[in-house]
Amino acid sequence: DNKHLYVNKLKAIFHSLDSDDSGHVTPAEFAEHFNDEEVQAYLETLELDTSDAKALFKLMDLDGTETIEVDEFVEGCLRLKGGASNLNMAKLSRSQDVLSLRMRR
């Protein structure tokens, strides 16, 4: 099944991003490897907008820890898969969540 293949490939990409083998990817690691040809090519096959590494990282960092674990990476890629409209909707949703948290304080 295609989803299983996607998940396995995404896990392999995650491990290539995790250069210190810590089990999580920092913004620096993400940015450092984001422009690797293999990473770019695979993310583009998923129709992910790869023009903004920082924004993509933030959308994947669902727990706000400034690190991405393998599950966050895989789920983020699958959730954002399918082009700019999904990415734009995720950005809008994330902005709404941040605004909502600020208003509660």
PDB file of C-alpha atoms in Angstrom:
ATOM      1  CA  ASP A   1       0.000   0.000   0.000  1.00  0.00           C
ATOM      2  CA  ASN A   2       1.198   3.481  -0.912  1.00  0.00           C
ATOM      3  CA  LYS A   3       0.827   4.958   2.559  1.00  0.00           C
ATOM      4  CA  HIS A   4       3.144   2.298   4.008  1.00  0.00           C
ATOM      5  CA  LEU A   5       5.748   3.121   1.332  1.00  0.00           C
ATOM      6  CA  TYR A   6       5.400   6.864   2.064  1.00  0.00           C
ATOM      7  CA  VAL A   7       5.813   6.287   5.798  1.00  0.00           C
ATOM      8  CA  ASN A   8       8.938   4.151   5.360  1.00  0.00           C
ATOM      9  CA  LYS A   9      10.537   6.675   3.009  1.00  0.00           C
ATOM     10  CA  LEU A  10       9.627   9.572   5.319  1.00  0.00           C
ATOM     11  CA  LYS A  11      11.201   7.750   8.270  1.00  0.00           C
ATOM     12  CA  ALA A  12      14.381   7.261   6.235  1.00  0.00           C
ATOM     13  CA  ILE A  13      14.424  10.961   5.341  1.00  0.00           C
ATOM     14  CA  PHE A  14      13.849  11.866   8.986  1.00  0.00           C
ATOM     15  CA  HIS A  15      16.848   9.782  10.032  1.00  0.00           C
ATOM     16  CA  SER A  16      18.988  11.507   7.399  1.00  0.00           C
ATOM     17  CA  LEU A  17      17.872  14.886   8.822  1.00  0.00           C
ATOM     18  CA  ASP A  18      18.685  13.754  12.382  1.00  0.00           C
ATOM     19  CA  SER A  19      22.431  14.159  11.952  1.00  0.00           C
ATOM     20  CA  ASP A  20      23.294  13.599  15.631  1.00  0.00           C
ATOM     21  CA  ASP A  21      21.028  10.528  15.978  1.00  0.00           C
ATOM     22  CA  SER A  22      19.216  12.103  18.929  1.00  0.00           C
ATOM     23  CA  GLY A  23      15.774  10.930  17.854  1.00  0.00           C
ATOM     24  CA  HIS A  24      14.616  14.452  17.074  1.00  0.00           C
ATOM     25  CA  VAL A  25      15.416  17.111  14.494  1.00  0.00           C
ATOM     26  CA  THR A  26      16.216  20.679  15.508  1.00  0.00           C
ATOM     27  CA  PRO A  27      15.517  23.718  13.330  1.00  0.00           C
ATOM     28  CA  ALA A  28      19.266  23.874  12.548  1.00  0.00           C
ATOM     29  CA  GLU A  29      19.387  20.218  11.433  1.00  0.00           C
ATOM     30  CA  PHE A  30      16.223  20.685   9.385  1.00  0.00           C
ATOM     31  CA  ALA A  31      17.599  23.768   7.627  1.00  0.00           C
ATOM     32  CA  GLU A  32      21.025  22.181   7.115  1.00  0.00           C
ATOM     33  CA  HIS A  33      19.665  19.157   5.262  1.00  0.00           C
ATOM     34  CA  PHE A  34      16.504  20.659   3.797  1.00  0.00           C
ATOM     35  CA  ASN A  35      18.181  21.517   0.510  1.00  0.00           C
ATOM     36  CA  ASP A  36      19.647  18.044  -0.030  1.00  0.00           C
ATOM     37  CA  GLU A  37      18.570  16.843  -3.466  1.00  0.00           C
ATOM     38  CA  GLU A  38      17.061  13.600  -2.147  1.00  0.00           C
ATOM     39  CA  VAL A  39      15.053  15.380   0.559  1.00  0.00           C
ATOM     40  CA  GLN A  40      13.816  18.054  -1.867  1.00  0.00           C
ATOM     41  CA  ALA A  41      12.931  15.503  -4.538  1.00  0.00           C
ATOM     42  CA  TYR A  42      10.933  13.295  -2.208  1.00  0.00           C
ATOM     43  CA  LEU A  43       9.071  16.159  -0.546  1.00  0.00           C
ATOM     44  CA  GLU A  44       8.211  17.508  -3.977  1.00  0.00           C
ATOM     45  CA  THR A  45       6.811  14.113  -5.015  1.00  0.00           C
ATOM     46  CA  LEU A  46       4.462  14.505  -2.051  1.00  0.00           C
ATOM     47  CA  GLU A  47       3.560  17.919  -3.479  1.00  0.00           C
ATOM     48  CA  LEU A  48       4.836  19.668  -0.370  1.00  0.00           C
ATOM     49  CA  ASP A  49       5.760  23.322  -0.742  1.00  0.00           C
ATOM     50  CA  THR A  50       9.486  23.254  -0.071  1.00  0.00           C
ATOM     51  CA  SER A  51      10.070  26.983  -0.552  1.00  0.00           C
ATOM     52  CA  ASP A  52      10.129  27.825   3.172  1.00  0.00           C
ATOM     53  CA  ALA A  53      11.956  25.406   5.471  1.00  0.00           C
ATOM     54  CA  LYS A  54      11.290  27.481   8.605  1.00  0.00           C
ATOM     55  CA  ALA A  55       7.521  27.602   8.023  1.00  0.00           C
ATOM     56  CA  LEU A  56       7.387  23.902   7.195  1.00  0.00           C
ATOM     57  CA  PHE A  57       9.307  23.073  10.380  1.00  0.00           C
ATOM     58  CA  LYS A  58       6.894  25.116  12.507  1.00  0.00           C
ATOM     59  CA  LEU A  59       3.895  23.392  10.944  1.00  0.00           C
ATOM     60  CA  MET A  60       5.377  19.996  11.755  1.00  0.00           C
ATOM     61  CA  ASP A  61       6.343  20.919  15.330  1.00  0.00           C
ATOM     62  CA  LEU A  62       2.858  20.292  16.691  1.00  0.00           C
ATOM     63  CA  ASP A  63       3.875  20.195  20.356  1.00  0.00           C
ATOM     64  CA  GLY A  64       5.859  23.453  20.134  1.00  0.00           C
ATOM     65  CA  THR A  65       9.081  21.983  21.540  1.00  0.00           C
ATOM     66  CA  GLU A  66      11.293  23.426  18.772  1.00  0.00           C
ATOM     67  CA  THR A  67      12.174  19.870  17.799  1.00  0.00           C
ATOM     68  CA  ILE A  68      10.469  17.378  15.533  1.00  0.00           C
ATOM     69  CA  GLU A  69      10.271  13.698  16.400  1.00  0.00           C
ATOM     70  CA  VAL A  70       9.835  11.028  13.754  1.00  0.00           C
ATOM     71  CA  ASP A  71       6.064  10.763  14.293  1.00  0.00           C
ATOM     72  CA  GLU A  72       5.606  14.538  13.981  1.00  0.00           C
ATOM     73  CA  PHE A  73       7.640  14.532  10.762  1.00  0.00           C
ATOM     74  CA  VAL A  74       5.727  11.653   9.195  1.00  0.00           C
ATOM     75  CA  GLU A  75       2.314  12.943  10.286  1.00  0.00           C
ATOM     76  CA  GLY A  76       3.215  16.471   9.191  1.00  0.00           C
ATOM     77  CA  CYS A  77       4.308  15.371   5.745  1.00  0.00           C
ATOM     78  CA  LEU A  78       1.202  13.240   5.257  1.00  0.00           C
ATOM     79  CA  ARG A  79      -1.076  16.003   6.586  1.00  0.00           C
ATOM     80  CA  LEU A  80       0.480  18.675   4.381  1.00  0.00           C
ATOM     81  CA  LYS A  81       0.794  16.391   1.348  1.00  0.00           C
ATOM     82  CA  GLY A  82      -0.985  17.613  -1.722  1.00  0.00           C
ATOM     83  CA  GLY A  83       0.209  21.090  -2.502  1.00  0.00           C
ATOM     84  CA  ALA A  84       0.035  24.682  -1.484  1.00  0.00           C
ATOM     85  CA  SER A  85      -3.641  24.699  -0.543  1.00  0.00           C
ATOM     86  CA  ASN A  86      -3.044  22.192   2.277  1.00  0.00           C
ATOM     87  CA  LEU A  87       0.056  24.091   3.398  1.00  0.00           C
ATOM     88  CA  ASN A  88      -1.793  27.408   3.375  1.00  0.00           C
ATOM     89  CA  MET A  89      -4.668  25.927   5.366  1.00  0.00           C
ATOM     90  CA  ALA A  90      -2.209  24.508   7.903  1.00  0.00           C
ATOM     91  CA  LYS A  91      -0.498  27.907   8.229  1.00  0.00           C
ATOM     92  CA  LEU A  92      -3.847  29.581   8.786  1.00  0.00           C
ATOM     93  CA  SER A  93      -4.857  26.982  11.372  1.00  0.00           C
ATOM     94  CA  ARG A  94      -1.518  27.325  13.184  1.00  0.00           C
ATOM     95  CA  SER A  95      -1.853  31.136  13.248  1.00  0.00           C
ATOM     96  CA  GLN A  96      -5.353  30.797  14.637  1.00  0.00           C
ATOM     97  CA  ASP A  97      -4.114  28.442  17.389  1.00  0.00           C
ATOM     98  CA  VAL A  98      -1.335  30.861  18.370  1.00  0.00           C
ATOM     99  CA  LEU A  99      -3.742  33.793  18.425  1.00  0.00           C
ATOM    100  CA  SER A 100      -6.224  31.822  20.514  1.00  0.00           C
ATOM    101  CA  LEU A 101      -3.525  30.946  23.067  1.00  0.00           C
ATOM    102  CA  ARG A 102      -2.460  34.594  23.315  1.00  0.00           C
ATOM    103  CA  MET A 103      -6.019  35.732  23.896  1.00  0.00           C
ATOM    104  CA  ARG A 104      -6.450  33.262  26.763  1.00  0.00           C
ATOM    105  CA  ARG A 105      -3.514  34.725  28.674  1.00  0.00           C
TER     106      ARG A 105
END
